[in-house]
Amino acid sequence: MRALAILFTCGVSVFPQASRGLPGADSEFAETIRPVLVQNCAACHKPENAKGHAPFLRAAKASDMEANRGLWRNVSAQLRNRTMPPRDSKLSEEDRVRLSTWIDARLRQTACSIGDYAGPAITRRLNRREYHNTIRDLLGIDFEVTAILPADGSGGAGFDTNGETLYVPPVLTERYMEAAQQILDRVIVTPALAKTFSAAEMQEFSASIPVYLEGAYDILVAFDGATPETKLLLKIDGAEVGHLNLQRRRIIAGKPAPGPSLARLQFNLSRGSHSIAIVAGDSNIKLSRVSVTQKAEQILPEKRALHYRLFGMEPGEQPGQPRKAARQILESFVPKAIRRPVTAAEIDRFMAMYDRSAERGDPYEERVKLALKTVLVWPEFLFRIEQKHTESGIFPISQYELATRLSYFLWSTSPDDKLLRLAEEGRLQDAKVLAAQVDRMLDDSRSRAFLNSFVGQWLGTQDIGGRVVPLLTELQSYYTPEVAADLRAQPVLLFDRLLGENRSLLELLSADYTHLTQRLAKFYQVENQIQGLSDSEFRLVQWPDSRRAGLLGLGGVLAMTSRHKETSPVLRGAWALDTLLGTPVPPPPPDVPELKKDGAAGRKLTMREKLMEHRANSACAACHKLMDPIGFGLENFDWMGRWRDTEDDGSPLDASGELPSGEKFTGPVELRQALLSRKSEFIGNLAGRMLGYALGRSLQDGDDCTVQHIVQSLEKDDYRARTLIRDIVLSVPFRNSQGGAVETESVISRRSLDISKLNALKQDAASHNNQVKPLPKAATPVGANRP
Amino acid sequence: VHQKIARRTLLKGAGVALALPWLESVSHASEERLTEPPLRMAFLFMPNGVRPELWTPPGDGEDFEITHHLKPLAPYKNDILLLENLWNKNSVGRNGHWPKVPIWLSGGYVQRTTADDLDTGAVSIDQLAAQRIGDRTPLPSIELGLDAPRTGIDVAGGGFARMYGSFISWRDPHTPVPKEIVPQLAFDRLFRNKRGPVISSVNPKDPALLSALQRDDASVLDVVLEGAKTLRRNGSASDRVRLDEYFESVRSVEQRLEATLRPQKRWINAGKFPLERPVAGIPQDHQEHIRLMLDILVLAFWSDTTRIGTLMLGDAQSNYDYSFLSGVRGGFHSLSHHGNDAGTRDQYGKIVDWHMEQVAYFLGKVKSLDEGGTSLLDNSMIMFGGSLKDGNLHAVEDLPLLLAGRGKGTLRPGRRLRAPVRTPVCNLYLEMLNRMGIQEKSFGDSTGPLQGLA
């Protein structure tokens, strides 16, 4: 058996000091945990009832609990989510928090007892960011996706990489079709349409013309027999569009020039075959010639280059053997697009679209375009689909799948040639090669995609300037959209530095430096202390003093956790507990009373006073005593995150507080120290979040073991930032997938239910119906990769 | 065929392309037309509640006094039914905002999930209707809004995924229907995807047509579906859910494309609708944004592109900064929790009033459109309201709701309808479905049809 790490090794903790093998855990369970559960739950969940629902009380020892992990995770979640016990129960809020925290911690500590866990094979679509980057790398254009694809929500660990919330609504297919067309129109130069028909002295003319590009077209009609009353009517697809404009004849030597009269009209056409008709009401008129020309597009050098990159020849150039040339284009394009080698039969599918287009006489460029359009809506382009194993066990994912996981994790785009080559050579599962690739990828500017989205979503700071901080004219002296953008960038730049220089992740809490622009210096009121800044670029600077150090000193974090014009120690505390330490507090119970505004003497209460009063209510105190004191330590930062020495009304400000574990502190500097003493929790949480981001799923029970290994490894390596990334990439779940029945309870079983039946489900039943995933079977790690 | 075009008089000279999709009607020489306007159904959602004392009129008679909040609707008093005492019992004792939104139109019970497996317990009324009768129009339904979906979990606020608060339309208990928030995209949605053959007197089976450019999208999708069969075999069952979603989506788009070859029996209004294709992006001006979206909803109904629509005037807990209103300083949600501070409460009320003005604008529009003797409003059922009463207290009883329009003579507006206290709002939905031609015995947590609508 593997030696077990104790994750939470530091100081006094809200967590039990239990650990497998120590007699403490069993006795603690028997003496302080189970009796409370029996008292509150046994009436329904009778331990002796063999068929009873959720028979968790049968566990007499902590080890019994660990043997029934799924059930106990459920117990903890029900407690924390306040779905159980029923509302009339006598369970105190204090006990509710204590029990669920104890169970969670205990399960987390013993996670490795179930053996390695890899999680299911991945099938998910690219999110909007990934789609944008993938198109950029494939075709070389910066395509504005926000204008056409709907925004993605986020779920699981809270990231937009989460496959479970990457829905595929019908509108998306329409948009993918539309996007593919727009993208290819921007890259491929199709010769401008110019068709001339001879009208053979008719009064009416009609023809069908293929329009490949939406845009302006010009029709020019030559005819004889014009009179001042002549009217030529243009119909498109049977509808009257208008009358052509008669051209004045050129005057040569005082007389109208000889030859036919001319009439023209410009109009717009959408893509498709259109029937164009000219109708002359007058029988004297004899049409002679009709020409339709596309208003020539000016082809910019960039577009010529894009066209060349794809076709290997200049716009307008035609290959000698078009079909063969098209096939070659596809043979090079498709493997990049779907991130794996392809067979000839697979290319045939796309060639069928080429043929469809060729048969009706489209120009070469349009034929290739139609085939490529099919590639761009092909499921394996839009989705990452990994091979699933039917036998149970843990299996290494394929070389190409690994290349794909890696590149979407660190670059949010498809693998480059180097990764694909390593995959082809079968070397990517080699730990050394993999680690070297991680370094190469982090050094590449494309890793900015990972930094931006991971940091912004983890901390929530990406919402700054969007929905979080209002734009008020009264703030404009120091807060503008540009400042908001800078505030969003700050934590990203901090993380960037840690990765770039492989520094300690603890600097996220303690860094006494930051990146500033001139306008940010003004926001932070340090423009007098820090000189030489500009607004055009960030500069790395030392903070003048230590109160701003680390994430907790950044305006983005502080403003995001405030209410409008009012600080919120509750939100700031809850944020620190959840986002930094990974220990979310239970939600507030229903019917929370209002915070009082005024004290007895009619004086306005300070936020601290309001909250202290709130905590007089014991139901509220259980959680607020965890959250509020952390927030109190940040009261020196106002609702926008600017420094203040007093309350808004000038009265003295009290910034003392304490951690749930009892460490007391005053002000942000001491708070930071207190948090640093909980570095294992902080690092464990960060590792878990990033693992969730990397895997694109919610973490399961078995993943806690992976997180523990990563934390141990980081402890031995001074918490170096690159070690975290490397360990995630080398971890069992990143390089493997679980075969057999790892179906999470999930979506599918519930989805297969008839909707009308679902409607009829009793809500009481619903409160028992829980979101906790059942445990995977302990798997034999055959062929598993371990770092 | 000709005549129809003449009536629409849409195409004059240049700038034709974007209007061209309108011409789709020309192609259906055999298209049958409805002889009377169809019934439409819309739901307009407003977040953050109202000030109850400014909403509910005093007394309890059928006639009602126009209260402060209702003032902008005074010109339409005879077109609205003020609904009282309706509620969603499944929103009792839960978070103030998030879980109330997805059940507003469904009566379901929202699971407190972390968004990896959303579960609202039910399908919303608009989507149920779209699934049953949506194939009668080019678009089964339209979903509009103003805010991009929220992300993350509201840990302090009850552990609900914020996404819940961003959708009132749910295709099934787990899948929200994304709402369009960009006016141009919403506009295009009405017309762009009807890329049918725009060739007169067309025979849909004509080989020339089958190979025509217009059918390219459908044949691309054919190839995708064919390839799908192989792919499906590889994925694991749970993974297949998302993949199947894609194929289902492909199939539905393909069907819609094919449907343009098949005549639908639709209602064609005379005249031209005064709405240009909006420019790209989201308007800076909030009112302009909202009015464009409202216009597009009207256009969708007027052109009979769809008969079912939803529009969210804001997502749950919207904290949109309404400082552009005189006397208001701050965000909607923040101000809604006024804690009975008179100044803050006034500002909150003003924001609610502003929403009422937008609804009045909408009702004015639909009422002004003639459909051959009756107005579009006469031929509609437009529900407006929110999922909580008093925004300050998150009160869940007696939701602020009203139903505008005559439902083609099946509603008797100009009154207030006082249902028994705590009547499920689903009782109303049951009746609305019934009027749309969908016979259900029950819907959501309905206990029976709502009495007194006619």
PDB file of C-alpha atoms in Angstrom, chain A residues 273-375:
ATOM      1  CA  SER A 273     -28.241  30.619 -58.002  1.00  0.00           C
ATOM      2  CA  HIS A 274     -30.351  33.518 -59.092  1.00  0.00           C
ATOM      3  CA  SER A 275     -32.523  33.894 -62.066  1.00  0.00           C
ATOM      4  CA  ILE A 276     -32.043  37.237 -63.723  1.00  0.00           C
ATOM      5  CA  ALA A 277     -34.615  38.508 -66.162  1.00  0.00           C
ATOM      6  CA  ILE A 278     -34.880  41.638 -68.273  1.00  0.00           C
ATOM      7  CA  VAL A 279     -38.305  42.551 -69.540  1.00  0.00           C
ATOM      8  CA  ALA A 280     -38.877  45.272 -72.081  1.00  0.00           C
ATOM      9  CA  GLY A 281     -42.510  46.261 -72.380  1.00  0.00           C
ATOM     10  CA  ASP A 282     -41.981  47.679 -75.838  1.00  0.00           C
ATOM     11  CA  SER A 283     -42.009  45.447 -78.890  1.00  0.00           C
ATOM     12  CA  ASN A 284     -39.593  47.727 -80.786  1.00  0.00           C
ATOM     13  CA  ILE A 285     -36.845  46.878 -78.435  1.00  0.00           C
ATOM     14  CA  LYS A 286     -34.350  44.258 -79.435  1.00  0.00           C
ATOM     15  CA  LEU A 287     -31.952  43.120 -76.760  1.00  0.00           C
ATOM     16  CA  SER A 288     -28.547  42.207 -78.058  1.00  0.00           C
ATOM     17  CA  ARG A 289     -26.260  41.567 -75.143  1.00  0.00           C
ATOM     18  CA  VAL A 290     -26.603  41.173 -71.356  1.00  0.00           C
ATOM     19  CA  SER A 291     -23.648  41.032 -69.036  1.00  0.00           C
ATOM     20  CA  VAL A 292     -23.522  40.542 -65.299  1.00  0.00           C
ATOM     21  CA  THR A 293     -20.326  41.399 -63.494  1.00  0.00           C
ATOM     22  CA  GLN A 294     -19.379  41.260 -59.890  1.00  0.00           C
ATOM     23  CA  LYS A 295     -18.057  44.520 -58.578  1.00  0.00           C
ATOM     24  CA  ALA A 296     -14.389  43.665 -58.420  1.00  0.00           C
ATOM     25  CA  GLU A 297     -13.136  43.139 -54.936  1.00  0.00           C
ATOM     26  CA  GLN A 298      -9.835  44.746 -54.180  1.00  0.00           C
ATOM     27  CA  ILE A 299      -7.602  41.908 -53.123  1.00  0.00           C
ATOM     28  CA  LEU A 300      -5.318  42.980 -50.338  1.00  0.00           C
ATOM     29  CA  PRO A 301      -1.819  41.511 -50.107  1.00  0.00           C
ATOM     30  CA  GLU A 302      -2.764  39.791 -46.844  1.00  0.00           C
ATOM     31  CA  LYS A 303      -5.563  37.928 -48.545  1.00  0.00           C
ATOM     32  CA  ARG A 304      -3.286  36.943 -51.399  1.00  0.00           C
ATOM     33  CA  ALA A 305      -0.889  35.530 -48.821  1.00  0.00           C
ATOM     34  CA  LEU A 306      -3.653  33.580 -47.068  1.00  0.00           C
ATOM     35  CA  HIS A 307      -4.806  32.193 -50.377  1.00  0.00           C
ATOM     36  CA  TYR A 308      -1.259  31.241 -51.252  1.00  0.00           C
ATOM     37  CA  ARG A 309      -0.714  29.571 -47.908  1.00  0.00           C
ATOM     38  CA  LEU A 310      -3.719  27.339 -48.482  1.00  0.00           C
ATOM     39  CA  PHE A 311      -3.490  26.658 -52.225  1.00  0.00           C
ATOM     40  CA  GLY A 312       0.236  26.874 -52.733  1.00  0.00           C
ATOM     41  CA  MET A 313      -0.377  29.138 -55.706  1.00  0.00           C
ATOM     42  CA  GLU A 314      -1.334  32.715 -56.433  1.00  0.00           C
ATOM     43  CA  PRO A 315      -4.965  33.775 -56.689  1.00  0.00           C
ATOM     44  CA  GLY A 316      -6.202  33.175 -60.198  1.00  0.00           C
ATOM     45  CA  GLU A 317      -3.619  30.507 -60.915  1.00  0.00           C
ATOM     46  CA  GLN A 318      -5.129  27.180 -61.903  1.00  0.00           C
ATOM     47  CA  PRO A 319      -3.517  23.814 -61.276  1.00  0.00           C
ATOM     48  CA  GLY A 320      -3.008  21.523 -64.262  1.00  0.00           C
ATOM     49  CA  GLN A 321      -4.880  18.703 -62.569  1.00  0.00           C
ATOM     50  CA  PRO A 322      -7.431  20.421 -60.364  1.00  0.00           C
ATOM     51  CA  ARG A 323      -8.890  17.344 -58.732  1.00  0.00           C
ATOM     52  CA  LYS A 324      -5.487  16.020 -57.775  1.00  0.00           C
ATOM     53  CA  ALA A 325      -4.397  19.394 -56.468  1.00  0.00           C
ATOM     54  CA  ALA A 326      -7.571  19.693 -54.385  1.00  0.00           C
ATOM     55  CA  ARG A 327      -6.951  16.295 -52.890  1.00  0.00           C
ATOM     56  CA  GLN A 328      -3.458  17.345 -51.903  1.00  0.00           C
ATOM     57  CA  ILE A 329      -4.809  20.433 -50.183  1.00  0.00           C
ATOM     58  CA  LEU A 330      -7.224  18.279 -48.212  1.00  0.00           C
ATOM     59  CA  GLU A 331      -4.562  15.724 -47.351  1.00  0.00           C
ATOM     60  CA  SER A 332      -2.566  18.456 -45.713  1.00  0.00           C
ATOM     61  CA  PHE A 333      -5.473  20.398 -44.209  1.00  0.00           C
ATOM     62  CA  VAL A 334      -7.684  17.677 -42.745  1.00  0.00           C
ATOM     63  CA  PRO A 335      -5.140  16.042 -40.379  1.00  0.00           C
ATOM     64  CA  LYS A 336      -4.381  19.464 -38.882  1.00  0.00           C
ATOM     65  CA  ALA A 337      -8.044  20.286 -38.598  1.00  0.00           C
ATOM     66  CA  ILE A 338      -9.074  17.062 -36.926  1.00  0.00           C
ATOM     67  CA  ARG A 339      -5.770  16.600 -35.110  1.00  0.00           C
ATOM     68  CA  ARG A 340      -4.964  13.081 -36.272  1.00  0.00           C
ATOM     69  CA  PRO A 341      -3.833  11.238 -39.407  1.00  0.00           C
ATOM     70  CA  VAL A 342      -6.550  10.433 -41.912  1.00  0.00           C
ATOM     71  CA  THR A 343      -7.209   7.611 -44.336  1.00  0.00           C
ATOM     72  CA  ALA A 344      -7.835   7.926 -48.045  1.00  0.00           C
ATOM     73  CA  ALA A 345     -11.442   6.938 -47.476  1.00  0.00           C
ATOM     74  CA  GLU A 346     -11.872   9.843 -45.101  1.00  0.00           C
ATOM     75  CA  ILE A 347     -10.517  12.258 -47.687  1.00  0.00           C
ATOM     76  CA  ASP A 348     -13.008  10.775 -50.157  1.00  0.00           C
ATOM     77  CA  ARG A 349     -15.869  12.124 -48.088  1.00  0.00           C
ATOM     78  CA  PHE A 350     -14.669  15.661 -48.524  1.00  0.00           C
ATOM     79  CA  MET A 351     -13.759  15.087 -52.153  1.00  0.00           C
ATOM     80  CA  ALA A 352     -17.394  14.159 -52.710  1.00  0.00           C
ATOM     81  CA  MET A 353     -18.240  17.768 -51.948  1.00  0.00           C
ATOM     82  CA  TYR A 354     -15.531  18.924 -54.327  1.00  0.00           C
ATOM     83  CA  ASP A 355     -17.116  16.770 -57.001  1.00  0.00           C
ATOM     84  CA  ARG A 356     -20.569  18.112 -56.302  1.00  0.00           C
ATOM     85  CA  SER A 357     -19.281  21.578 -56.929  1.00  0.00           C
ATOM     86  CA  ALA A 358     -17.193  20.574 -59.942  1.00  0.00           C
ATOM     87  CA  GLU A 359     -20.129  18.879 -61.636  1.00  0.00           C
ATOM     88  CA  ARG A 360     -22.128  22.046 -61.798  1.00  0.00           C
ATOM     89  CA  GLY A 361     -19.166  23.928 -63.181  1.00  0.00           C
ATOM     90  CA  ASP A 362     -18.041  26.012 -60.229  1.00  0.00           C
ATOM     91  CA  PRO A 363     -14.580  27.535 -60.431  1.00  0.00           C
ATOM     92  CA  TYR A 364     -11.755  25.562 -58.846  1.00  0.00           C
ATOM     93  CA  GLU A 365     -11.511  27.817 -55.802  1.00  0.00           C
ATOM     94  CA  GLU A 366     -15.195  27.372 -55.017  1.00  0.00           C
ATOM     95  CA  ARG A 367     -14.930  23.613 -55.272  1.00  0.00           C
ATOM     96  CA  VAL A 368     -12.140  23.544 -52.739  1.00  0.00           C
ATOM     97  CA  LYS A 369     -14.090  25.973 -50.574  1.00  0.00           C
ATOM     98  CA  LEU A 370     -17.102  23.681 -50.387  1.00  0.00           C
ATOM     99  CA  ALA A 371     -14.924  20.722 -49.396  1.00  0.00           C
ATOM    100  CA  LEU A 372     -13.205  22.803 -46.722  1.00  0.00           C
ATOM    101  CA  LYS A 373     -16.516  24.098 -45.472  1.00  0.00           C
ATOM    102  CA  THR A 374     -17.490  20.513 -44.802  1.00  0.00           C
ATOM    103  CA  VAL A 375     -14.273  20.031 -42.830  1.00  0.00           C
TER     104      VAL A 375
END
